[in-house]
CSV table of C-alpha atoms in Angstrom, one decimal:
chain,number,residue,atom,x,y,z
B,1,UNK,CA,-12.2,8.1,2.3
B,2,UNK,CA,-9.1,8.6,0.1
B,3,UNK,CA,-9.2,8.8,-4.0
B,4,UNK,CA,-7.0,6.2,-5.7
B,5,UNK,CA,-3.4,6.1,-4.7
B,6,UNK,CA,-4.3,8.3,-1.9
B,7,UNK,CA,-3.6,7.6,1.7
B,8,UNK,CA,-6.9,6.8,3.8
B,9,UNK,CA,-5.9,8.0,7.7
B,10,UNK,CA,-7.7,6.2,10.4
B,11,UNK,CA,-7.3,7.6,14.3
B,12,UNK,CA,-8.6,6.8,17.1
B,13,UNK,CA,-8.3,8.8,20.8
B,14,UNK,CA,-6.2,7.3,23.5
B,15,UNK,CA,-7.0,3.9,25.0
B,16,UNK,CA,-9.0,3.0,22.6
B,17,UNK,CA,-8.2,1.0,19.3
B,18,UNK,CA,-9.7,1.0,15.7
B,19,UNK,CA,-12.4,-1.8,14.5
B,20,UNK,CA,-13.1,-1.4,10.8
B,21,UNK,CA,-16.7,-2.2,10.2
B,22,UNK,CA,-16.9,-1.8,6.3
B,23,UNK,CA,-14.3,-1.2,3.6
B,24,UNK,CA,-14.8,-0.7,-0.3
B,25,UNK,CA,-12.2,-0.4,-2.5
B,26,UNK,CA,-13.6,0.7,-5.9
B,27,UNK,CA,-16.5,2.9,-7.1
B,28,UNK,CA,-19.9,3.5,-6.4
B,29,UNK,CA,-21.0,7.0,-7.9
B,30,UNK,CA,-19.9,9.1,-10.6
B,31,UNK,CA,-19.2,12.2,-7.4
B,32,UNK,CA,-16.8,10.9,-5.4
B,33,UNK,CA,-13.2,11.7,-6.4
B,34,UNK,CA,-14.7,13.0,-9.8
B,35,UNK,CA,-12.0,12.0,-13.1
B,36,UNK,CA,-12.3,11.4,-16.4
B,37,UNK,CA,-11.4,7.9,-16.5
B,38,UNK,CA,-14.5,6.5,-15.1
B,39,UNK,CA,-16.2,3.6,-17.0
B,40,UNK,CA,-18.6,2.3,-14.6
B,41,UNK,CA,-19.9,2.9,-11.3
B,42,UNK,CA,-20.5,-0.4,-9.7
B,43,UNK,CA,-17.7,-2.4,-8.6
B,44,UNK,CA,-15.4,-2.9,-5.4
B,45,UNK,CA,-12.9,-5.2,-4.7
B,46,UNK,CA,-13.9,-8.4,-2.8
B,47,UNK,CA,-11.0,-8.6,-0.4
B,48,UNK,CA,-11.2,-4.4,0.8
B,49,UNK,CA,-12.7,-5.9,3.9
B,50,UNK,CA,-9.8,-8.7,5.2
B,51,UNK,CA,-7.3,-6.3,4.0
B,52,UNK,CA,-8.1,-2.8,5.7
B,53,UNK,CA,-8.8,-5.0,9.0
B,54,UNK,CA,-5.9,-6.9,8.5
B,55,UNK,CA,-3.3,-4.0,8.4
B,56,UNK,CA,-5.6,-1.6,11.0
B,57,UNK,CA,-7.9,-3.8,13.5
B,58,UNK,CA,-6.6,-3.4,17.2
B,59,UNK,CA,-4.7,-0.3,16.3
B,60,UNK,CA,-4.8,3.6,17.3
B,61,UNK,CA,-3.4,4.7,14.5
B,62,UNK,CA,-3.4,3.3,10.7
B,63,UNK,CA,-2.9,4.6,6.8
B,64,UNK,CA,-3.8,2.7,3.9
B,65,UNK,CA,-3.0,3.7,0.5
B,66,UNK,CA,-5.7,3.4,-1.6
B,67,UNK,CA,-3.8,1.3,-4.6
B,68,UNK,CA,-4.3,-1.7,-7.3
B,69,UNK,CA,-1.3,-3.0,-5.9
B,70,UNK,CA,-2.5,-3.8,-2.9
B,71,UNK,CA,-6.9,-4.4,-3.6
B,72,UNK,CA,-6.3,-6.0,-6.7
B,73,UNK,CA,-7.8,-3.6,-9.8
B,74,UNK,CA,-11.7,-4.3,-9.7
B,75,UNK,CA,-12.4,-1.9,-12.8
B,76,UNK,CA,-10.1,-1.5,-14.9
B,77,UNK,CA,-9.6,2.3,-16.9
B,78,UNK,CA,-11.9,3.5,-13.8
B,79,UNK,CA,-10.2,5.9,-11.4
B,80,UNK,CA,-11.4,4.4,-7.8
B,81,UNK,CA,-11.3,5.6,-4.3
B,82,UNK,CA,-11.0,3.4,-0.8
B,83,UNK,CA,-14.0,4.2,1.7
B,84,UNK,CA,-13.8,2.7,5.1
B,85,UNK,CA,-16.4,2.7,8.1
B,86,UNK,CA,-14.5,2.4,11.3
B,87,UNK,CA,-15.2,2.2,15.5
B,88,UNK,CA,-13.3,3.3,18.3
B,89,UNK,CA,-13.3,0.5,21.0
B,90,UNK,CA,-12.1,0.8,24.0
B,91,UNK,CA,-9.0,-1.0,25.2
B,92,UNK,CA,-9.3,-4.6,27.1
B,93,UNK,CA,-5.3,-5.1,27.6
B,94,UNK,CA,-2.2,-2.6,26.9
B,95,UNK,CA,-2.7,0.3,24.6
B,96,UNK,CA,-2.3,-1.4,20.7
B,97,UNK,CA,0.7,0.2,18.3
B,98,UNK,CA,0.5,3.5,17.1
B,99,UNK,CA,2.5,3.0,14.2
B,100,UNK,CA,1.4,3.1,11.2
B,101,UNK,CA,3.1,0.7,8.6
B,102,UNK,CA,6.1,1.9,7.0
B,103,UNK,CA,6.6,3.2,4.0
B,104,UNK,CA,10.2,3.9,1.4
B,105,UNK,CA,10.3,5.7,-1.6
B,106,UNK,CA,13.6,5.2,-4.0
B,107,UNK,CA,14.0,7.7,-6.7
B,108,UNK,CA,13.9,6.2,-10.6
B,109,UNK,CA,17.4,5.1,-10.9
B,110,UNK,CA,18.6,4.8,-7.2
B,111,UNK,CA,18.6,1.5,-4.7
B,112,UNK,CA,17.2,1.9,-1.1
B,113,UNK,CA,17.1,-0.4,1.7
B,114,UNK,CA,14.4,-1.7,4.1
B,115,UNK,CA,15.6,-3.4,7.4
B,116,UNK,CA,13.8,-4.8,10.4
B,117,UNK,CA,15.7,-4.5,14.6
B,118,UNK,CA,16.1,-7.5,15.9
B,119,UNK,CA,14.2,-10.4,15.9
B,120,UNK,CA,11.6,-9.2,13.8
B,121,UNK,CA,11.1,-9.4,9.7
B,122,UNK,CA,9.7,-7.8,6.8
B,123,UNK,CA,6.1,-8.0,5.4
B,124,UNK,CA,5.0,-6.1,2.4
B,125,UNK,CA,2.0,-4.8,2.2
B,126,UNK,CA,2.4,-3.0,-1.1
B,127,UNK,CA,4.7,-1.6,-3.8
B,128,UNK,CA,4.0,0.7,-6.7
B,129,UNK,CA,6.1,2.3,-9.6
B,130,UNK,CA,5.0,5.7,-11.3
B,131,UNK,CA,4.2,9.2,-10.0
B,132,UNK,CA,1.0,10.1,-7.8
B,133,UNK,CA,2.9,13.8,-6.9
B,134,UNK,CA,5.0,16.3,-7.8
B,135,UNK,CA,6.9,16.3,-4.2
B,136,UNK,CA,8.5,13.0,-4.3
B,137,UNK,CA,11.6,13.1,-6.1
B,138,UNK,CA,11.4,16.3,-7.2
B,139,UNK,CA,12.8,16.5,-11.2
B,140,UNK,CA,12.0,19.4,-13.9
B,141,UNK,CA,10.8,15.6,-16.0
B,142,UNK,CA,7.7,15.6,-15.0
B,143,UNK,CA,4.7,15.2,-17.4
B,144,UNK,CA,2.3,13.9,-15.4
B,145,UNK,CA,1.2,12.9,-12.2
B,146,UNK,CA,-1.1,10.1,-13.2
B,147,UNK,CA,1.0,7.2,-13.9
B,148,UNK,CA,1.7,3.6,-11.7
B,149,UNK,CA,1.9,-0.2,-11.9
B,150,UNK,CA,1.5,-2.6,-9.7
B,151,UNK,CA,4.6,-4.8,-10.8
B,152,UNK,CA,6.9,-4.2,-8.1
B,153,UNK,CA,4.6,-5.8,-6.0
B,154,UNK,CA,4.8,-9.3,-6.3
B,155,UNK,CA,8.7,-9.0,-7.4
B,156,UNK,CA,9.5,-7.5,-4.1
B,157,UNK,CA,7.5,-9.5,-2.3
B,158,UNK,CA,9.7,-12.5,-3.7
B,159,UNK,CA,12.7,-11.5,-3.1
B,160,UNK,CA,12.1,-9.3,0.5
B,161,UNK,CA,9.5,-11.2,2.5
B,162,UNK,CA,10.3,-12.9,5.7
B,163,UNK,CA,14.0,-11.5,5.8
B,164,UNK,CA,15.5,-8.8,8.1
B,165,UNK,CA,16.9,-6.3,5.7
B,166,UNK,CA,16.5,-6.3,1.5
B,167,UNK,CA,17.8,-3.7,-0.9
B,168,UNK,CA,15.7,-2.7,-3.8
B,169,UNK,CA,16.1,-1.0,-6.9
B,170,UNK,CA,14.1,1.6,-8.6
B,171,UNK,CA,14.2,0.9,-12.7
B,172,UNK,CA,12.0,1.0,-15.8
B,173,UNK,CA,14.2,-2.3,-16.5
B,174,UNK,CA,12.6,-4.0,-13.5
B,175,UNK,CA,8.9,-2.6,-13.6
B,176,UNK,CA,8.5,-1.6,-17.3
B,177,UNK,CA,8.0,2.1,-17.7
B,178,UNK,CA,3.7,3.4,-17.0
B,179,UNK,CA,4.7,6.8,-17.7
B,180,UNK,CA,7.3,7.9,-20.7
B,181,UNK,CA,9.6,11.3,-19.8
B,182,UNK,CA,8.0,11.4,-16.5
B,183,UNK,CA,10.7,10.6,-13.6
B,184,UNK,CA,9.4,8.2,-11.3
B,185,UNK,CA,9.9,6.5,-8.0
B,186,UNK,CA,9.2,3.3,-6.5
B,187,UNK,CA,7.2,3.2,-3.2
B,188,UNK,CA,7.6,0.1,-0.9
B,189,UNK,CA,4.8,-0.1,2.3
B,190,UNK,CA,6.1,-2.5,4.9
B,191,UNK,CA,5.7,-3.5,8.2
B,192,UNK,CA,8.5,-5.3,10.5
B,193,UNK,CA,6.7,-8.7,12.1
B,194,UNK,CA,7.7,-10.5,15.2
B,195,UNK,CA,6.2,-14.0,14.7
B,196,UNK,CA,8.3,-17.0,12.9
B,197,UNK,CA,11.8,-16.8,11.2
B,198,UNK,CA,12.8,-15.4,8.4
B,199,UNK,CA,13.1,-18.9,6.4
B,200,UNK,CA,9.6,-19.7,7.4
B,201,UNK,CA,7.3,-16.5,6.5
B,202,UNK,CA,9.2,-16.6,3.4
B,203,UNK,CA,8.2,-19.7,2.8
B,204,UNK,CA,4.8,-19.8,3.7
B,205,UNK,CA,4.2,-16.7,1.5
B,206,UNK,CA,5.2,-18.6,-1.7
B,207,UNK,CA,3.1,-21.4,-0.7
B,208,UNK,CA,0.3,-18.6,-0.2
B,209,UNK,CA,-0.2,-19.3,3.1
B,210,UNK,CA,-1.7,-16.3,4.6
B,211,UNK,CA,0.3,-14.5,7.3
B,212,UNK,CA,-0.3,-14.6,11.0
């Protein structure tokens, strides 16, 4: 379980890989990751399931972040939390990849770069711009810790799926500005895929095609 914009670790022991059984991204009591923004608590996003199994199914290792960006905001002005129900299965072929995806964060103001080796390309899993800590980025302009949106996600996704390397800026000019006087940072999850071109993924993801 991990509270929203949170990181939800899944682990499982050697040869054996993780097969998520359940996933709910929302709320269901008033207890779990108690807040003061809470306005019901009944809802959870319809796609937690596909995307949880997507990015972790056949893996030893995964992390989700627990995030509107990438479940879609089921209640909005309620603080949420990710909950997932998860199997270790022993392996039938070679061990699956331990790593989990990637992640970069790029300080308000700064560009930073996400590149993929060889034959393989980039897939974005999510992107958010705001503050969830006071470690990232460290600035004395910091008034809260409370504060992201979801815009990056669809921008980067536009201009950086399906190629090999992208650069990306970190602005309130780009992604409006969630939290005034607060210094923020933009945070890119990734993963570098091996299937297709670079032409073609991009492609398909505009004509929201799902990936392979």
């Amino acid at each position: 379980m991990a509270c929203e914009n949170s990181i939800v670790n899944l682990a499982c022991p050697d040869k054996t890989s993780i097969r998520v059984v359940t996933a709910s991204y929302g709320r269901d009591d008033y207890i779990t990751c108690p807040h003061l923004h809470i306005r019901t608590d009944d809802c959870s996003a319809a796609n937690s399931l596909t995307i949880v199994q997507s990015q972790c199914d056949g893996r030893q290792l995964c992390n989700v972040r627990a995030s509107n960006s990438l479940f879609g905001d089921p209640c909005v002005n309620t603080y949420k939390y990710l909950k997932v129900k998860y199997i270790c299965e022993k392996n039938k072929g070679p061990s699956p990849p331990n790593k989990p995806s990637s992640q970069l964060n790029v300080c308000e103001g700064q560009r930073g770069n996400i590149q993929c080796p060889g034959n393989k390309y980039i897939k974005i899993n999510g992107a958010t711009y705001g503050r969830t800590d006071r470690t990232t980025c460290p600035d004395p302009r910091i008034k809260t810790t409370e504060c992201s949106t979801d815009k990056p996600l669809s921008m980067i996704r536009d201009q950086c799926q399906g190629q090999q390397e992208c650069t990306v800026t970190s602005s309130n000019k780009l992604y409006g500005d969630p939290c005034v006087n607060t210094y923020k940072y933009l945070t890119v999850n990734f993963d570098c895929t091996g299937k297709g071109n670079a032409n073609k993924e991009k492609g398909n993801w505009k004509k929201g095609k799902k990936d392979d």
